[in-house]
Each structure stands twice: as structure tokens, then as C-alpha cells.
Amino acid sequence: QKEVEQDPGPLSVPEGAIVSLNCTYSNSAFQYFMWYRQYSRKGPELLMYTYSSGNKEDGRFTAQVDKSSKYISLFIRDSQPSDSATYLCAMSYYQAGTALIFGKGTTLSVSS
Amino acid sequence: EPEVTQTPSHQVTQMGQEVILRCVPISNHLYFYWYRQILGQKVEFLVSFYNNEISEKSEIFDDQFSVERPDGSNFTLKIRSTKLEDSAMYFCASSGGGEVDYGYTFGSGTRLTVV
């Protein structure tokens, strides 16, 4: 069983739609959960960071972590064409100094 | 906004040659990392570095690889005797500043092509 599973998409939505991106994981020891955005041939850019279970909101983005189900989500409200990118979930056991385990990424396309 | 800087952006090398990839992490960060991403695949952890020594490494990070912090600002990844399968994007990252600082900040990457 893979450690972090993420539906690769592609996911295509019209501008203004609400987007839901999800990851599941197998190791209950993960404590820190992140969402990154990656444009083609660029480095991952941190969008959201969550510790343990709960919700976190930042502008149009909301991250949810459900540790009991080993499931994390990223919601994007009022999606824009500039949101078109690959979204990577990542998680780790500790806050720093340890490996981030990534999902494969979901490719999102927002059309105007 | 502080950023992680990587050089070169693209390197082509012949199989069997040694390459050094360079990174300047965010200045007040304490932890440094290398990751790689083979085209179409996941971002994979290679190694983490703290207090001038390796704190964790993956199975990928074998004797072919080494890391070094030669001065107060640079962090390098050396790949000895490169193989075709080493062709990938290599990302440097840093984390953990003196104040509360969450998440890992990645550089734009070095695209390594082994021919």
C-alpha cells in the first residue's frame, strides 16, 4: 500500500467553481500536513500548512485534515485561471528536519 | 519574500561524470534538504541536513550522493559517476527559522540531464 495516494486528475473546472482536492494516507504517525502548488518545471510552492486534525482557512483556500479517516482535503473557492497548476499534498512526522512524503499531485485546469 | 536559490537551472552532463548542484537556503533556516522529481513522478526525499550533518536520508541517497555546507550560505549536492536514471529535477528546500516558521520552502530546481 502506497503511503500517500492522490488522484492525479486531470481536473477541469470553469472559472468561479469550487474545487476539492484530496489525499489519503496509510501511516497514522503523520502529524504535519501541507499543500503545495507546482507550475510546470518549477519548484513546489507552499500554500497551506496544518498540524494534526482540523480546518485552516487562508483567503480562497481551506485545508481540512481528518486524522481518524487518514484523509486531507484542499478546497479552492472562486477558482481562477491562475489557479491552473499541479497541487501536491505532503506530510511529515515532525515539524522540521525530516522527510516530506508527497502525493503524486493533481493537475487542475481552470477555464475562463 | 525570502527564497531558496538554486544554480544552475539546467545542467547537462555525460554519464559517469560528477556534478555538483548548488543551493542558497533562506538565511535564518536551520534545516536543509534535497529532493528529486523524475519527470511525471512524485517528488522524492533524498536527504535532510542539520547542524552540519545528515539527519535523515532515503534509500535513494546511496554512496553516489553526498551533501556539504561549505560555508555559511551554500548547500551542495554532489552526484558522483552519474547514471542515465539520475536525470531529474533536483530541488533544494529549507525550513525552521529562529521564530515560528512552518513548512518547507523549495527552490526552483536544477534540471539535470545525463546523456
PDB file of C-alpha atoms in Angstrom:
ATOM      1  CA  GLN A   1       0.000   0.000   0.000  1.00  0.00           C
ATOM      2  CA  LYS A   2       1.381   3.374  -1.027  1.00  0.00           C
ATOM      3  CA  GLU A   3       1.980   5.857   1.786  1.00  0.00           C
ATOM      4  CA  VAL A   4       0.203   8.820   0.212  1.00  0.00           C
ATOM      5  CA  GLU A   5      -2.417   8.473  -2.505  1.00  0.00           C
ATOM      6  CA  GLN A   6      -3.655  11.345  -4.604  1.00  0.00           C
ATOM      7  CA  ASP A   7      -5.896  11.248  -7.644  1.00  0.00           C
ATOM      8  CA  PRO A   8      -3.740  12.646 -10.464  1.00  0.00           C
ATOM      9  CA  GLY A   9      -6.697  14.010 -12.431  1.00  0.00           C
ATOM     10  CA  PRO A  10      -6.626  15.958 -14.661  1.00  0.00           C
ATOM     11  CA  LEU A  11      -9.395  18.044 -13.172  1.00  0.00           C
ATOM     12  CA  SER A  12     -11.027  20.686 -15.375  1.00  0.00           C
ATOM     13  CA  VAL A  13     -13.424  23.294 -13.977  1.00  0.00           C
ATOM     14  CA  PRO A  14     -14.892  26.604 -15.149  1.00  0.00           C
ATOM     15  CA  GLU A  15     -13.798  29.862 -13.575  1.00  0.00           C
ATOM     16  CA  GLY A  16     -15.609  30.533 -10.317  1.00  0.00           C
ATOM     17  CA  ALA A  17     -16.130  26.869  -9.441  1.00  0.00           C
ATOM     18  CA  ILE A  18     -15.320  25.353  -6.057  1.00  0.00           C
ATOM     19  CA  VAL A  19     -12.517  22.825  -6.347  1.00  0.00           C
ATOM     20  CA  SER A  20     -11.966  19.925  -3.982  1.00  0.00           C
ATOM     21  CA  LEU A  21      -8.608  18.129  -3.927  1.00  0.00           C
ATOM     22  CA  ASN A  22      -7.962  15.130  -1.717  1.00  0.00           C
ATOM     23  CA  CYS A  23      -5.313  12.782  -0.413  1.00  0.00           C
ATOM     24  CA  THR A  24      -5.425   9.651   1.663  1.00  0.00           C
ATOM     25  CA  TYR A  25      -2.568   8.193   3.633  1.00  0.00           C
ATOM     26  CA  SER A  26      -1.787   4.995   5.425  1.00  0.00           C
ATOM     27  CA  ASN A  27       0.598   5.968   8.246  1.00  0.00           C
ATOM     28  CA  SER A  28      -1.190   7.341  11.312  1.00  0.00           C
ATOM     29  CA  ALA A  29       2.106   8.760  12.614  1.00  0.00           C
ATOM     30  CA  PHE A  30       1.932  11.707  10.206  1.00  0.00           C
ATOM     31  CA  GLN A  31       1.301  14.904  12.170  1.00  0.00           C
ATOM     32  CA  TYR A  32       2.031  17.765   9.761  1.00  0.00           C
ATOM     33  CA  PHE A  33       0.120  18.223   6.536  1.00  0.00           C
ATOM     34  CA  MET A  34       0.864  20.577   3.695  1.00  0.00           C
ATOM     35  CA  TRP A  35      -0.463  21.539   0.307  1.00  0.00           C
ATOM     36  CA  TYR A  36       1.887  22.767  -2.378  1.00  0.00           C
ATOM     37  CA  ARG A  37       1.217  24.236  -5.795  1.00  0.00           C
ATOM     38  CA  GLN A  38       3.620  23.425  -8.597  1.00  0.00           C
ATOM     39  CA  TYR A  39       3.780  25.000 -12.018  1.00  0.00           C
ATOM     40  CA  SER A  40       5.425  23.120 -14.845  1.00  0.00           C
ATOM     41  CA  ARG A  41       9.178  22.656 -14.300  1.00  0.00           C
ATOM     42  CA  LYS A  42       9.112  24.848 -11.172  1.00  0.00           C
ATOM     43  CA  GLY A  43       9.596  24.114  -7.502  1.00  0.00           C
ATOM     44  CA  PRO A  44       6.662  23.367  -5.163  1.00  0.00           C
ATOM     45  CA  GLU A  45       5.213  26.493  -3.547  1.00  0.00           C
ATOM     46  CA  LEU A  46       3.716  26.137  -0.064  1.00  0.00           C
ATOM     47  CA  LEU A  47       0.017  27.022   0.065  1.00  0.00           C
ATOM     48  CA  MET A  48      -1.271  25.634   3.344  1.00  0.00           C
ATOM     49  CA  TYR A  49       0.210  24.071   6.456  1.00  0.00           C
ATOM     50  CA  THR A  50      -1.818  22.235   9.092  1.00  0.00           C
ATOM     51  CA  TYR A  51      -0.842  20.470  12.261  1.00  0.00           C
ATOM     52  CA  SER A  52      -2.953  17.467  13.317  1.00  0.00           C
ATOM     53  CA  SER A  53      -6.712  17.453  12.651  1.00  0.00           C
ATOM     54  CA  GLY A  54      -8.917  20.420  11.888  1.00  0.00           C
ATOM     55  CA  ASN A  55      -9.528  23.166   9.367  1.00  0.00           C
ATOM     56  CA  LYS A  56      -7.442  26.114   8.280  1.00  0.00           C
ATOM     57  CA  GLU A  57      -8.534  28.912   6.002  1.00  0.00           C
ATOM     58  CA  ASP A  58      -6.424  31.386   4.033  1.00  0.00           C
ATOM     59  CA  GLY A  59      -8.266  33.574   1.571  1.00  0.00           C
ATOM     60  CA  ARG A  60      -9.871  31.368  -1.067  1.00  0.00           C
ATOM     61  CA  PHE A  61      -8.142  28.248   0.246  1.00  0.00           C
ATOM     62  CA  THR A  62      -9.315  25.926   3.016  1.00  0.00           C
ATOM     63  CA  ALA A  63      -7.356  22.897   4.215  1.00  0.00           C
ATOM     64  CA  GLN A  64      -9.006  20.106   6.173  1.00  0.00           C
ATOM     65  CA  VAL A  65      -7.383  17.215   7.987  1.00  0.00           C
ATOM     66  CA  ASP A  66      -9.298  14.216   9.285  1.00  0.00           C
ATOM     67  CA  LYS A  67      -6.763  12.019  11.043  1.00  0.00           C
ATOM     68  CA  SER A  68      -9.352   9.443  12.055  1.00  0.00           C
ATOM     69  CA  SER A  69     -10.048   8.768   8.378  1.00  0.00           C
ATOM     70  CA  LYS A  70      -6.469   9.479   7.240  1.00  0.00           C
ATOM     71  CA  TYR A  71      -7.851  11.944   4.746  1.00  0.00           C
ATOM     72  CA  ILE A  72      -6.878  15.507   3.885  1.00  0.00           C
ATOM     73  CA  SER A  73      -8.533  17.998   1.570  1.00  0.00           C
ATOM     74  CA  LEU A  74      -7.876  21.344  -0.046  1.00  0.00           C
ATOM     75  CA  PHE A  75     -10.809  23.473  -1.175  1.00  0.00           C
ATOM     76  CA  ILE A  76     -10.394  26.366  -3.573  1.00  0.00           C
ATOM     77  CA  ARG A  77     -13.295  28.815  -3.746  1.00  0.00           C
ATOM     78  CA  ASP A  78     -13.986  31.082  -6.714  1.00  0.00           C
ATOM     79  CA  SER A  79     -11.317  29.339  -8.771  1.00  0.00           C
ATOM     80  CA  GLN A  80      -9.344  31.468 -11.236  1.00  0.00           C
ATOM     81  CA  PRO A  81      -7.422  30.571 -14.412  1.00  0.00           C
ATOM     82  CA  SER A  82      -4.258  31.463 -12.479  1.00  0.00           C
ATOM     83  CA  ASP A  83      -5.039  28.538 -10.142  1.00  0.00           C
ATOM     84  CA  SER A  84      -4.276  26.167 -13.029  1.00  0.00           C
ATOM     85  CA  ALA A  85      -1.331  24.105 -11.768  1.00  0.00           C
ATOM     86  CA  THR A  86      -0.490  20.797 -10.135  1.00  0.00           C
ATOM     87  CA  TYR A  87      -1.433  20.551  -6.468  1.00  0.00           C
ATOM     88  CA  LEU A  88       0.664  18.316  -4.247  1.00  0.00           C
ATOM     89  CA  CYS A  89      -0.234  17.094  -0.812  1.00  0.00           C
ATOM     90  CA  ALA A  90       2.659  16.361   1.530  1.00  0.00           C
ATOM     91  CA  MET A  91       3.005  15.177   5.089  1.00  0.00           C
ATOM     92  CA  SER A  92       5.637  14.512   7.722  1.00  0.00           C
ATOM     93  CA  TYR A  93       6.126  13.088  11.185  1.00  0.00           C
ATOM     94  CA  TYR A  94       7.860  16.137  12.629  1.00  0.00           C
ATOM     95  CA  GLN A  95       7.782  19.872  12.069  1.00  0.00           C
ATOM     96  CA  ALA A  96      11.261  20.041  10.565  1.00  0.00           C
ATOM     97  CA  GLY A  97      14.327  18.016   9.762  1.00  0.00           C
ATOM     98  CA  THR A  98      12.514  15.011   8.407  1.00  0.00           C
ATOM     99  CA  ALA A  99      11.253  13.782   5.065  1.00  0.00           C
ATOM    100  CA  LEU A 100       8.173  15.221   3.464  1.00  0.00           C
ATOM    101  CA  ILE A 101       6.203  12.440   1.816  1.00  0.00           C
ATOM    102  CA  PHE A 102       4.405  13.701  -1.265  1.00  0.00           C
ATOM    103  CA  GLY A 103       1.391  12.569  -3.191  1.00  0.00           C
ATOM    104  CA  LYS A 104       1.754  12.354  -6.928  1.00  0.00           C
ATOM    105  CA  GLY A 105      -0.174  15.598  -7.467  1.00  0.00           C
ATOM    106  CA  THR A 106      -3.486  16.561  -9.063  1.00  0.00           C
ATOM    107  CA  THR A 107      -3.377  18.636 -12.224  1.00  0.00           C
ATOM    108  CA  LEU A 108      -6.038  21.360 -12.207  1.00  0.00           C
ATOM    109  CA  SER A 109      -7.163  23.406 -15.178  1.00  0.00           C
ATOM    110  CA  VAL A 110      -9.493  26.370 -14.671  1.00  0.00           C
ATOM    111  CA  SER A 111     -11.017  27.725 -17.847  1.00  0.00           C
ATOM    112  CA  SER A 112     -12.255  31.297 -18.269  1.00  0.00           C
TER     113      SER A 112
ATOM    114  CA  GLU B   1       9.886  37.395   0.409  1.00  0.00           C
ATOM    115  CA  PRO B   2      12.838  35.144   1.281  1.00  0.00           C
ATOM    116  CA  GLU B   3      13.575  32.445  -1.255  1.00  0.00           C
ATOM    117  CA  VAL B   4      15.760  29.433  -1.836  1.00  0.00           C
ATOM    118  CA  THR B   5      18.106  29.947  -4.781  1.00  0.00           C
ATOM    119  CA  GLN B   6      19.422  27.083  -6.893  1.00  0.00           C
ATOM    120  CA  THR B   7      22.112  27.055  -9.565  1.00  0.00           C
ATOM    121  CA  PRO B   8      22.398  26.089 -12.333  1.00  0.00           C
ATOM    122  CA  SER B   9      18.820  25.937 -13.567  1.00  0.00           C
ATOM    123  CA  HIS B  10      19.767  23.291 -16.119  1.00  0.00           C
ATOM    124  CA  GLN B  11      22.818  21.048 -16.301  1.00  0.00           C
ATOM    125  CA  VAL B  12      23.692  18.519 -18.958  1.00  0.00           C
ATOM    126  CA  THR B  13      26.388  16.001 -18.130  1.00  0.00           C
ATOM    127  CA  GLN B  14      27.826  12.855 -19.617  1.00  0.00           C
ATOM    128  CA  MET B  15      27.198   9.531 -17.958  1.00  0.00           C
ATOM    129  CA  GLY B  16      29.946   8.774 -15.474  1.00  0.00           C
ATOM    130  CA  GLN B  17      30.776  12.409 -14.761  1.00  0.00           C
ATOM    131  CA  GLU B  18      30.448  14.108 -11.392  1.00  0.00           C
ATOM    132  CA  VAL B  19      28.069  17.019 -10.902  1.00  0.00           C
ATOM    133  CA  ILE B  20      27.590  19.499  -8.091  1.00  0.00           C
ATOM    134  CA  LEU B  21      24.255  21.172  -7.619  1.00  0.00           C
ATOM    135  CA  ARG B  22      24.246  24.352  -5.589  1.00  0.00           C
ATOM    136  CA  CYS B  23      21.687  25.950  -3.303  1.00  0.00           C
ATOM    137  CA  VAL B  24      21.474  29.016  -1.111  1.00  0.00           C
ATOM    138  CA  PRO B  25      18.834  28.319   1.565  1.00  0.00           C
ATOM    139  CA  ILE B  26      16.867  31.006   3.391  1.00  0.00           C
ATOM    140  CA  SER B  27      19.355  32.709   5.652  1.00  0.00           C
ATOM    141  CA  ASN B  28      17.791  32.058   9.071  1.00  0.00           C
ATOM    142  CA  HIS B  29      16.680  28.493   8.335  1.00  0.00           C
ATOM    143  CA  LEU B  30      18.351  25.662  10.174  1.00  0.00           C
ATOM    144  CA  TYR B  31      17.289  22.583   8.210  1.00  0.00           C
ATOM    145  CA  PHE B  32      18.231  21.881   4.609  1.00  0.00           C
ATOM    146  CA  TYR B  33      17.005  19.235   2.215  1.00  0.00           C
ATOM    147  CA  TRP B  34      17.396  17.800  -1.235  1.00  0.00           C
ATOM    148  CA  TYR B  35      14.516  16.256  -3.156  1.00  0.00           C
ATOM    149  CA  ARG B  36      14.272  14.998  -6.690  1.00  0.00           C
ATOM    150  CA  GLN B  37      11.432  14.600  -9.160  1.00  0.00           C
ATOM    151  CA  ILE B  38      11.778  12.330 -12.145  1.00  0.00           C
ATOM    152  CA  LEU B  39       9.562  13.521 -14.999  1.00  0.00           C
ATOM    153  CA  GLY B  40       5.951  12.515 -14.378  1.00  0.00           C
ATOM    154  CA  GLN B  41       6.668  11.051 -10.956  1.00  0.00           C
ATOM    155  CA  LYS B  42       6.382  12.077  -7.312  1.00  0.00           C
ATOM    156  CA  VAL B  43       8.680  14.469  -5.540  1.00  0.00           C
ATOM    157  CA  GLU B  44      11.007  12.171  -3.581  1.00  0.00           C
ATOM    158  CA  PHE B  45      13.027  12.915  -0.468  1.00  0.00           C
ATOM    159  CA  LEU B  46      16.782  12.403  -0.696  1.00  0.00           C
ATOM    160  CA  VAL B  47      18.368  13.838   2.437  1.00  0.00           C
ATOM    161  CA  SER B  48      17.990  16.302   5.286  1.00  0.00           C
ATOM    162  CA  PHE B  49      20.860  18.196   6.907  1.00  0.00           C
ATOM    163  CA  TYR B  50      21.035  19.932  10.271  1.00  0.00           C
ATOM    164  CA  ASN B  51      23.881  21.266  12.367  1.00  0.00           C
ATOM    165  CA  ASN B  52      26.426  20.270   9.724  1.00  0.00           C
ATOM    166  CA  GLU B  53      25.441  16.660   9.498  1.00  0.00           C
ATOM    167  CA  ILE B  54      22.921  14.431   7.778  1.00  0.00           C
ATOM    168  CA  SER B  55      19.855  13.962   9.978  1.00  0.00           C
ATOM    169  CA  GLU B  56      17.905  11.637   7.684  1.00  0.00           C
ATOM    170  CA  LYS B  57      18.374  10.063   4.274  1.00  0.00           C
ATOM    171  CA  SER B  58      16.322   7.890   1.980  1.00  0.00           C
ATOM    172  CA  GLU B  59      17.225   4.654   0.244  1.00  0.00           C
ATOM    173  CA  ILE B  60      17.878   6.662  -2.902  1.00  0.00           C
ATOM    174  CA  PHE B  61      20.691   8.565  -1.190  1.00  0.00           C
ATOM    175  CA  ASP B  62      23.418   5.955  -1.549  1.00  0.00           C
ATOM    176  CA  ASP B  63      27.200   6.296  -1.744  1.00  0.00           C
ATOM    177  CA  GLN B  64      26.862   8.016  -5.102  1.00  0.00           C
ATOM    178  CA  PHE B  65      25.485  11.087  -3.346  1.00  0.00           C
ATOM    179  CA  SER B  66      26.966  13.476  -0.814  1.00  0.00           C
ATOM    180  CA  VAL B  67      25.981  16.812   0.667  1.00  0.00           C
ATOM    181  CA  GLU B  68      28.015  19.618   2.090  1.00  0.00           C
ATOM    182  CA  ARG B  69      27.606  23.053   3.577  1.00  0.00           C
ATOM    183  CA  PRO B  70      30.983  24.512   2.585  1.00  0.00           C
ATOM    184  CA  ASP B  71      30.304  27.951   4.079  1.00  0.00           C
ATOM    185  CA  GLY B  72      27.606  29.851   5.923  1.00  0.00           C
ATOM    186  CA  SER B  73      25.330  30.265   2.940  1.00  0.00           C
ATOM    187  CA  ASN B  74      25.722  27.448   0.393  1.00  0.00           C
ATOM    188  CA  PHE B  75      24.417  23.891   0.489  1.00  0.00           C
ATOM    189  CA  THR B  76      25.531  21.467  -2.211  1.00  0.00           C
ATOM    190  CA  LEU B  77      24.566  18.068  -3.559  1.00  0.00           C
ATOM    191  CA  LYS B  78      27.304  16.097  -5.278  1.00  0.00           C
ATOM    192  CA  ILE B  79      26.457  13.180  -7.530  1.00  0.00           C
ATOM    193  CA  ARG B  80      29.436  11.016  -8.401  1.00  0.00           C
ATOM    194  CA  SER B  81      29.560   8.916 -11.555  1.00  0.00           C
ATOM    195  CA  THR B  82      26.177   9.968 -12.872  1.00  0.00           C
ATOM    196  CA  LYS B  83      23.831   7.455 -14.486  1.00  0.00           C
ATOM    197  CA  LEU B  84      21.101   7.956 -17.052  1.00  0.00           C
ATOM    198  CA  GLU B  85      18.486   7.345 -14.370  1.00  0.00           C
ATOM    199  CA  ASP B  86      19.792  10.306 -12.355  1.00  0.00           C
ATOM    200  CA  SER B  87      18.137  12.593 -14.901  1.00  0.00           C
ATOM    201  CA  ALA B  88      15.528  14.521 -12.912  1.00  0.00           C
ATOM    202  CA  MET B  89      14.643  17.857 -11.367  1.00  0.00           C
ATOM    203  CA  TYR B  90      16.550  18.329  -8.131  1.00  0.00           C
ATOM    204  CA  PHE B  91      15.002  20.625  -5.569  1.00  0.00           C
ATOM    205  CA  CYS B  92      16.691  22.154  -2.585  1.00  0.00           C
ATOM    206  CA  ALA B  93      14.500  23.150   0.371  1.00  0.00           C
ATOM    207  CA  SER B  94      14.964  24.719   3.777  1.00  0.00           C
ATOM    208  CA  SER B  95      12.864  25.047   6.920  1.00  0.00           C
ATOM    209  CA  GLY B  96      12.937  26.007  10.562  1.00  0.00           C
ATOM    210  CA  GLY B  97      13.856  29.577  11.345  1.00  0.00           C
ATOM    211  CA  GLY B  98      14.550  31.167  14.693  1.00  0.00           C
ATOM    212  CA  GLU B  99      10.935  32.308  15.031  1.00  0.00           C
ATOM    213  CA  VAL B 100       7.894  30.173  14.397  1.00  0.00           C
ATOM    214  CA  ASP B 101       8.317  29.095  10.808  1.00  0.00           C
ATOM    215  CA  TYR B 102       6.196  26.423   9.273  1.00  0.00           C
ATOM    216  CA  GLY B 103       6.568  24.478   6.129  1.00  0.00           C
ATOM    217  CA  TYR B 104       9.412  23.777   3.798  1.00  0.00           C
ATOM    218  CA  THR B 105      10.407  26.374   1.201  1.00  0.00           C
ATOM    219  CA  PHE B 106      11.590  24.941  -2.095  1.00  0.00           C
ATOM    220  CA  GLY B 107      13.857  26.397  -4.727  1.00  0.00           C
ATOM    221  CA  SER B 108      13.001  26.443  -8.423  1.00  0.00           C
ATOM    222  CA  GLY B 109      15.126  23.387  -9.057  1.00  0.00           C
ATOM    223  CA  THR B 110      18.008  22.243 -11.209  1.00  0.00           C
ATOM    224  CA  ARG B 111      17.090  20.125 -14.193  1.00  0.00           C
ATOM    225  CA  LEU B 112      19.812  17.511 -14.551  1.00  0.00           C
ATOM    226  CA  THR B 113      20.090  15.702 -17.854  1.00  0.00           C
ATOM    227  CA  VAL B 114      22.522  12.796 -18.077  1.00  0.00           C
ATOM    228  CA  VAL B 115      23.409  11.784 -21.632  1.00  0.00           C
TER     229      VAL B 115
END
